Coordinates of C-alpha atoms in Angstrom, one line a residue:
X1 CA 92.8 71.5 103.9
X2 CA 95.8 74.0 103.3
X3 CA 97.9 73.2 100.4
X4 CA 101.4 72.5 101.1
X5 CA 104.2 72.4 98.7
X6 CA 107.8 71.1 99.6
X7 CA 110.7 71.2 97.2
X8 CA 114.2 71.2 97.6
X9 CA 117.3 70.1 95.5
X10 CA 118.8 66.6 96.1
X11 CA 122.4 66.3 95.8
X12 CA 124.3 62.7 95.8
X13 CA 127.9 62.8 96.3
X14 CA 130.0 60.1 94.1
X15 CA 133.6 59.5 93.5
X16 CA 134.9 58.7 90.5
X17 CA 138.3 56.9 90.6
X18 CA 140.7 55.2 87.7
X19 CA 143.8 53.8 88.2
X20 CA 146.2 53.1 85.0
X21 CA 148.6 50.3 85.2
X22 CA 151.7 48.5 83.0
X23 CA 150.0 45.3 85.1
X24 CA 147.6 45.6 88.0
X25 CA 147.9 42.1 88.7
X26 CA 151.2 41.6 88.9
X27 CA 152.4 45.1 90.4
X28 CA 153.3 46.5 94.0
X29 CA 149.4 46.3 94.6
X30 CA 149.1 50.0 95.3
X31 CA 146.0 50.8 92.6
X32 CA 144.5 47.8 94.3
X33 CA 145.3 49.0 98.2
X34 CA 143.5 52.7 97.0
X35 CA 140.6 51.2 95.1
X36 CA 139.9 49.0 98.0
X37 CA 140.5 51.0 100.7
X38 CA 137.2 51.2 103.3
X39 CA 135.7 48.1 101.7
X40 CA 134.6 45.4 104.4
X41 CA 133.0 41.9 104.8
X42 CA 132.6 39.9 101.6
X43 CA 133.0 40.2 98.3
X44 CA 132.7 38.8 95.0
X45 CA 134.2 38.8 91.6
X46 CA 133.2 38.0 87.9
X47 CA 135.0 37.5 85.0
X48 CA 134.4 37.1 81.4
X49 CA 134.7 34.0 80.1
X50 CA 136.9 34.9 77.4
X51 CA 139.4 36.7 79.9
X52 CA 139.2 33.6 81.9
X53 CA 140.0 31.3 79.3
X54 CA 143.1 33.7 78.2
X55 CA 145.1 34.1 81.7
X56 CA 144.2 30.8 83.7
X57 CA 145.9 32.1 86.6
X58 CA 144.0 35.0 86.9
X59 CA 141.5 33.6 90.0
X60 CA 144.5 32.9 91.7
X61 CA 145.7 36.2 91.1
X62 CA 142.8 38.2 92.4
X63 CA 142.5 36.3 95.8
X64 CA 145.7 37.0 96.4
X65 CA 145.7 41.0 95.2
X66 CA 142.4 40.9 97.3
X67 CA 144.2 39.7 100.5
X68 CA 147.0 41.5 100.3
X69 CA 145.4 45.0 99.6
X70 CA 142.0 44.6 101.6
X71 CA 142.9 42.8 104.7
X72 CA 139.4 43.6 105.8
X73 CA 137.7 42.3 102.9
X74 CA 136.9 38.9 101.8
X75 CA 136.8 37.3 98.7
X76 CA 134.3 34.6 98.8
X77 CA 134.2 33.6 95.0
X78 CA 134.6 33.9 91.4
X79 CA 132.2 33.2 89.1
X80 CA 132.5 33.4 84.8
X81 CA 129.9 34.8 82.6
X82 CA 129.7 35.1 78.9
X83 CA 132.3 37.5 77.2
X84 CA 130.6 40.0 74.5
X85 CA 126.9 40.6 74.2
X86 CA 125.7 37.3 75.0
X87 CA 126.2 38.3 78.8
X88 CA 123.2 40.9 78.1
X89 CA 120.9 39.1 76.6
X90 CA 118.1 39.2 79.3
X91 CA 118.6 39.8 82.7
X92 CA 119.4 36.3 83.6
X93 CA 123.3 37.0 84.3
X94 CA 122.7 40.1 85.7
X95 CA 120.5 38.8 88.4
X96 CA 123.4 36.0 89.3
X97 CA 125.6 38.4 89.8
X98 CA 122.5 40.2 92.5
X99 CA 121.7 36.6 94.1
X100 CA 126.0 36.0 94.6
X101 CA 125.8 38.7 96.4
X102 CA 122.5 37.4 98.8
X103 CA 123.8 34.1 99.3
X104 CA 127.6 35.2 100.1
X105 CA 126.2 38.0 102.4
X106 CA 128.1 40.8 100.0
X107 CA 127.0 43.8 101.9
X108 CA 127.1 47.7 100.5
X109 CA 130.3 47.9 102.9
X110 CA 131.6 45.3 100.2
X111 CA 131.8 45.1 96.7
X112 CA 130.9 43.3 93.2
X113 CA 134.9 43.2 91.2
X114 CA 133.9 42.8 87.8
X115 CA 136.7 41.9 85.3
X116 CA 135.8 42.1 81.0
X117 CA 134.7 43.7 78.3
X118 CA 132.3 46.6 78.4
X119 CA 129.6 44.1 78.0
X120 CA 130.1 41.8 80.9
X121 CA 130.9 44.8 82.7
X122 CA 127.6 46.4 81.9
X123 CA 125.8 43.3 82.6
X124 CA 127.6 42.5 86.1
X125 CA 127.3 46.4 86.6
X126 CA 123.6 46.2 86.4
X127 CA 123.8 43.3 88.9
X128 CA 125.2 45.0 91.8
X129 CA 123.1 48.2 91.4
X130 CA 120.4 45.4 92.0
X131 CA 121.6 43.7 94.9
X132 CA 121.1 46.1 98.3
X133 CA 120.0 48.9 95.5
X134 CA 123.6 49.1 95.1
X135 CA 126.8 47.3 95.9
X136 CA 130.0 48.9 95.1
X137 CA 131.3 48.1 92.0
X138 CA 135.2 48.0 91.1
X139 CA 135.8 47.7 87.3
X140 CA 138.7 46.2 85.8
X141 CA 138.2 46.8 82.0
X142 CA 139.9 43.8 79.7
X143 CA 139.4 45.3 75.7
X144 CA 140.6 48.7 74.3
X145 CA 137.4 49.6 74.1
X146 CA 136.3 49.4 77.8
X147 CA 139.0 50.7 78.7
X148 CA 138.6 54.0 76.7
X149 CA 135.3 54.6 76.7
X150 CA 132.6 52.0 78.6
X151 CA 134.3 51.5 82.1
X152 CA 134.5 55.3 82.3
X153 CA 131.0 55.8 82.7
X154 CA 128.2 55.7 85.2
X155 CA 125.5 53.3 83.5
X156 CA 125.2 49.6 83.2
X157 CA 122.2 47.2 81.5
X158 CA 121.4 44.7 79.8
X159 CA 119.5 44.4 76.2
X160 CA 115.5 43.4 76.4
X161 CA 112.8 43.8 74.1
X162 CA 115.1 44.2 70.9
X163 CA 116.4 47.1 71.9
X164 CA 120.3 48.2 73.2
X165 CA 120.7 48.4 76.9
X166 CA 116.8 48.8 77.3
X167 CA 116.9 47.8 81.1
X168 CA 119.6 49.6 82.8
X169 CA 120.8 51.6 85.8
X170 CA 122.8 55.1 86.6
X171 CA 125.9 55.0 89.1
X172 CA 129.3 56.0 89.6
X173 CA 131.8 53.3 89.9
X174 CA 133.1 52.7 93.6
X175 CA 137.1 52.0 91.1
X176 CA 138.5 51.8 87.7
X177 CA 141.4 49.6 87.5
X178 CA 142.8 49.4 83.8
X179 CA 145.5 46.8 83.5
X180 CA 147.1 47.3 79.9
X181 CA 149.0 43.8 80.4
X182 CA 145.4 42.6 79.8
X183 CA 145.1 43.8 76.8
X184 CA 147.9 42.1 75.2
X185 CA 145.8 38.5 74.6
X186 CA 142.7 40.5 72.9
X187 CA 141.6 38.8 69.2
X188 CA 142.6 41.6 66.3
X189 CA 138.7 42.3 65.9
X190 CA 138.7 43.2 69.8
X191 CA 142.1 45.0 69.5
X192 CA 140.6 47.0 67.0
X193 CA 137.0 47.7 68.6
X194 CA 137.8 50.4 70.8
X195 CA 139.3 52.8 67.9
X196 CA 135.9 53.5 66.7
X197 CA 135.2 55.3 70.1
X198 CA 138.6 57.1 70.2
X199 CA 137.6 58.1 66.4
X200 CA 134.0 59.3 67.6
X201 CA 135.6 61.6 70.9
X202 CA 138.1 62.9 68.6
X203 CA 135.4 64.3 65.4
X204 CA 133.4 65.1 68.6
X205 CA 135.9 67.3 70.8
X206 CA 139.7 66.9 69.7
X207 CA 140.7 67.8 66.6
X208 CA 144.5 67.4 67.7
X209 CA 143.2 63.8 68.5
X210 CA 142.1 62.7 65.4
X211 CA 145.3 63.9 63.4
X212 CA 147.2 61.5 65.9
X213 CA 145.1 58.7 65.1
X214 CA 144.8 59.6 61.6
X215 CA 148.9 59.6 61.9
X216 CA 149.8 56.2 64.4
X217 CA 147.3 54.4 61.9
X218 CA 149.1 51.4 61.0
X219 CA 151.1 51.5 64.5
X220 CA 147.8 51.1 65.9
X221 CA 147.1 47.7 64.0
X222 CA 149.9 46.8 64.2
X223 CA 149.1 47.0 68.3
X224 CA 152.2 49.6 69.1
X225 CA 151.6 50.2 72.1
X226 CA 153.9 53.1 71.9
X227 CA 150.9 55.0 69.7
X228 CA 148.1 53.5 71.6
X229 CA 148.6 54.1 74.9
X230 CA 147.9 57.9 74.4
X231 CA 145.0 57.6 72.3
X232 CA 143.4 55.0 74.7
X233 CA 144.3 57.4 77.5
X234 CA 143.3 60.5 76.1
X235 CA 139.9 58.7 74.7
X236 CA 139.3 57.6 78.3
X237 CA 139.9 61.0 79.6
X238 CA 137.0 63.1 77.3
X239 CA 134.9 60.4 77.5
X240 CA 135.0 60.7 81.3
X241 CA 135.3 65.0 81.4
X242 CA 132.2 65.1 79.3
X243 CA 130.1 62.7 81.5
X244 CA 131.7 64.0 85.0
X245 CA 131.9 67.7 84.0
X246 CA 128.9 68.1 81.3
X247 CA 126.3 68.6 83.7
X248 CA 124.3 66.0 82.4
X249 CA 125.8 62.9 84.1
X250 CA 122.5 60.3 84.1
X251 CA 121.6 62.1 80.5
X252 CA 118.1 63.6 81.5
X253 CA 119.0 65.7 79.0
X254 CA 118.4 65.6 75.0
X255 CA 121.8 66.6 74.0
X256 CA 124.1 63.1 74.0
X257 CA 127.7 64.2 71.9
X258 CA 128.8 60.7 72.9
X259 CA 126.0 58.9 71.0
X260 CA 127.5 59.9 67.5
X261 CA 127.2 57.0 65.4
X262 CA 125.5 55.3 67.7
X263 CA 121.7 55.5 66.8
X264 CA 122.9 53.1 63.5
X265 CA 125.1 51.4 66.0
X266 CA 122.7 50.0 68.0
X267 CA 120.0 49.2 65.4
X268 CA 123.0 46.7 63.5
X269 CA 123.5 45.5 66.6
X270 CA 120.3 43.9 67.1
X271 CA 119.0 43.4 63.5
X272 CA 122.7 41.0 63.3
X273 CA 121.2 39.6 66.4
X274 CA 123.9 40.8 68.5
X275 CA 126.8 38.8 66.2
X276 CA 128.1 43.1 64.9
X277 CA 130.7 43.6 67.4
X278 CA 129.8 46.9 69.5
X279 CA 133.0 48.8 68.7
X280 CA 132.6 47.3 64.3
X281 CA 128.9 49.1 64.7
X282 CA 130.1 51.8 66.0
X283 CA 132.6 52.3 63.1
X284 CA 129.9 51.8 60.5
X285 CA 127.5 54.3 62.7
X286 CA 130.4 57.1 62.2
X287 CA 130.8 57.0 58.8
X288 CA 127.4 56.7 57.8
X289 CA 126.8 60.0 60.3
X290 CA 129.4 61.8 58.3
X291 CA 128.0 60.9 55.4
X292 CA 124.6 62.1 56.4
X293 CA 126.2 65.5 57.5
X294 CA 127.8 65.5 54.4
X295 CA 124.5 65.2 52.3
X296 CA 123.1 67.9 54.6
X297 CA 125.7 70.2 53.8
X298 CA 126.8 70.5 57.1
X299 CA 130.2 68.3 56.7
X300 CA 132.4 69.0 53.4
X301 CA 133.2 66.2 51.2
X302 CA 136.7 66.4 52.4
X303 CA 136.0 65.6 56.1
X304 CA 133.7 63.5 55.4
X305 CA 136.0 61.0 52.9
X306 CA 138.6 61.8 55.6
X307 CA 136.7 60.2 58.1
X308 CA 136.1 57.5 56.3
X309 CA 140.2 57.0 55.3
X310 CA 140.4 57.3 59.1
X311 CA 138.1 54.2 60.0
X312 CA 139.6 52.3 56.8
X313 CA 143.8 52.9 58.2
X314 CA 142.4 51.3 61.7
X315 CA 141.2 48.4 60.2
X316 CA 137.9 49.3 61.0
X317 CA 134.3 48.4 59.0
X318 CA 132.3 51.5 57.2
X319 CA 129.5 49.3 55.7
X320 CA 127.3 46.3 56.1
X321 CA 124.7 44.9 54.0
X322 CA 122.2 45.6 57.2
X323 CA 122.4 49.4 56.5
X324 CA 119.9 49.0 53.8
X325 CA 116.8 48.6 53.3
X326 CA 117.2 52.2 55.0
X327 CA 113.9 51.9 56.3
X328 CA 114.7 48.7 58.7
X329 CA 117.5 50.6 59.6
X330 CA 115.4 53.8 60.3
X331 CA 113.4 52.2 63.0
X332 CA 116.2 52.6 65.5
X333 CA 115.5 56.1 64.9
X334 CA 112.4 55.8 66.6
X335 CA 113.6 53.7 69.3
X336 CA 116.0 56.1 70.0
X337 CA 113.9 58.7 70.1
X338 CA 111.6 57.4 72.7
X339 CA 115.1 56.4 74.4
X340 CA 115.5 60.4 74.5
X341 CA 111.5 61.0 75.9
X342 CA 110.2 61.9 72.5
X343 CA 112.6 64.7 71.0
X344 CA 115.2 62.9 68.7
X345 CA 118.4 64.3 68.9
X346 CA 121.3 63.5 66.9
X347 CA 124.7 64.8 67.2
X348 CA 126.5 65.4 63.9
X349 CA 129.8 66.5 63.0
X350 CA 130.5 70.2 60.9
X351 CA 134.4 69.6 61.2
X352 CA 136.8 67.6 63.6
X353 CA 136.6 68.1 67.5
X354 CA 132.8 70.2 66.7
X355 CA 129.4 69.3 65.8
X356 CA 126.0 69.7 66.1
X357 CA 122.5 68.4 67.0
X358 CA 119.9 68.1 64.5
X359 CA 116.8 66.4 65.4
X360 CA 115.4 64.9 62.2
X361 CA 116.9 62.9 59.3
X362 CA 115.8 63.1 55.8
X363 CA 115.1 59.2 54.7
X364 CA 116.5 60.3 51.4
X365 CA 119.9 61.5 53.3
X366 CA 120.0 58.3 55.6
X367 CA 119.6 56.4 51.7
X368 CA 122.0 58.4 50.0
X369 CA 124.8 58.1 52.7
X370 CA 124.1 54.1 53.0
X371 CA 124.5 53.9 48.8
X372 CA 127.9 56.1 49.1
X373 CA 129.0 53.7 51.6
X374 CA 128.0 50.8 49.6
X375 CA 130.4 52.4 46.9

């Protein structure tokens, strides 16, 4: 038989689109008239519990933004899952949100309108690139941290197995909609979250960045909006250029700049059995990485204290007892190297807005940082 060979490139067009607004649910309803726009049949909506609990009109609200902007579309329900990581554990909510969409005949001319924090948003997310192998998805991000970083992306999952966001998907969002009104009712902890991942952008590619932050400190706790808004927006806006423009969108890649901190991140996050807040790990993660690079001589002890100040002004963790024994903590290392495909790969910081990638770390580095920490 003559061999044949056939091989071609495959191209997918997506649209990414993200609307900011004063209050999306209580506006003119044009984000809502745009996001929606071409969406038909039924649809269905899920909200975090926690948001739910925290604007009691907010059902009401949607079906009538819904009706108003989408005369075409209908929404058939809305449904609560947990707020925070308890909505990924398992696949349990995830495959609700797949089985809604079955039983109320959500088509792919539809859509899945998922309203929360970056967890329920990655869980209901994961859902709806289930159901039909893919139901549009409009995201309406309720914390500071999914509005800066999580909703921005083009990945959703759920945690299995131990392990962060083991089972998981790749797909642009079909909208954005970031309503800063919603923001107002967050706890200080959740407030505070998102920071972290401003903080982590900023060391990676805006040094201009981090002096704001470093700067509007104690405006940010003290939840100026004023001296948040820009650093939520700009946040949002790398986080988004990097995975739009990087040329590595669904990371096939090795090299992951918006992972810093987040190999430690991860691993706290599961040995506290999920009870770490994402964006408090993340803080932790970033200044035990500078402390690494700092013990590697790739970070001077002046950055890498100033880091440290930085996370402190927000309000943010730096430590937790969970960092040692290092070689617990270690173990994500190897989970996230098989997370990679077997070459670990870890971005560190040499000065604000560069770094670089190293792909080991010295146990006695990892130890030395956690102990200066400790301090």
């Amino acid at each position: 038989m003559t061999r044949q060979r056939w091989s071609n490139d495959l191209t997918v067009h997506a649209t990414h689109r993200v609307w900011w607004e004063a209050d999306a649910l209580h506006g003119d309803g044009a984000c809502w008239r745009e996001a929606l726009d071409g969406l038909e049949g039924a649809c269905v909506a899920f909200v975090d519990s926690g948001v739910a609990k925290a604007w009691p009109g907010l059902a009401e609200r949607l079906h009538v933004m819904v009706r108003d902007a989408a005369p075409d579309l209908r929404l058939l329900a809305i449904e609560t899952v947990p707020g925070g990581e308890a909505c990924k554990h398992g696949s349990h909510h995830a495959e609700r949100v797949a089985k809604a969409c079955f039983d109320l005949g959500v088509s792919r001319r539809g859509c899945v309108i998922a309203v929360g924090g970056g967890a329920a948003l990655d869980a209901i997310g994961f859902g709806a690139s289930m159901a039909h192998r893919g139901v549009p998805l409009v995201r309406v991000p309720t914390t500071t941290l999914a509005q800066d970083d999580s909703a921005m992306g083009v990945k959703c999952g759920v945690n299995a197995f131990g392990q962060k966001n083991a089972l998981g998907a790749f797909g642009a969002p079909h909208a954005v909609i970031c309503c800063e009104r919603l923001l107002s009712t967050l706890s200080m902890q959740h407030w505070l979250g998102g920071f972290s991942e401003a903080v982590k952008i900023a060391l990676s590619k805006d040094a201009a960045m981090l002096h704001a932050i470093e700067r509007d400190a104690a405006a940010i706790r003290e939840r100026d909006m004023v001296a948040a808004r820009p650093i939520l927006r700009r946040s949002a806006q790398l986080h988004r250029d990097h995975i739009l423009q990087g040329g590595d969108p669904f990371e096939t890649g090795a090299g992951r700049p918006l992972d810093h901190g987040h190999w430690a991140a991860h691993r706290l996050e599961a040995l506290s059995d999920w009870t770490l807040p994402h964006g408090q790990a993340v803080a932790i993660g970033i200044a035990l990485d500078a402390c690494i690079a700092r013990e590697l001589g790739l970070l001077s002890p002046t950055e890498a204290d100033r880091v440290v100040r930085v996370l402190h002004a927000l309000g943010l963790p730096v430590h937790h007892p969970l960092l040692e024994p290092v070689e617990t903590l270690l173990h994500g290392l190897e989970q996230f190297r098989q997370h990679l495909g077997g070459r670990l790969s870890i971005p560190l910081i040499t000065m604000p807005g560069a770094f670089t990638e190293v792909h080991e770390l010295p146990r006695t580095a990892v130890m030395a940082a956690a102990r200066r920490l400790r301090g």
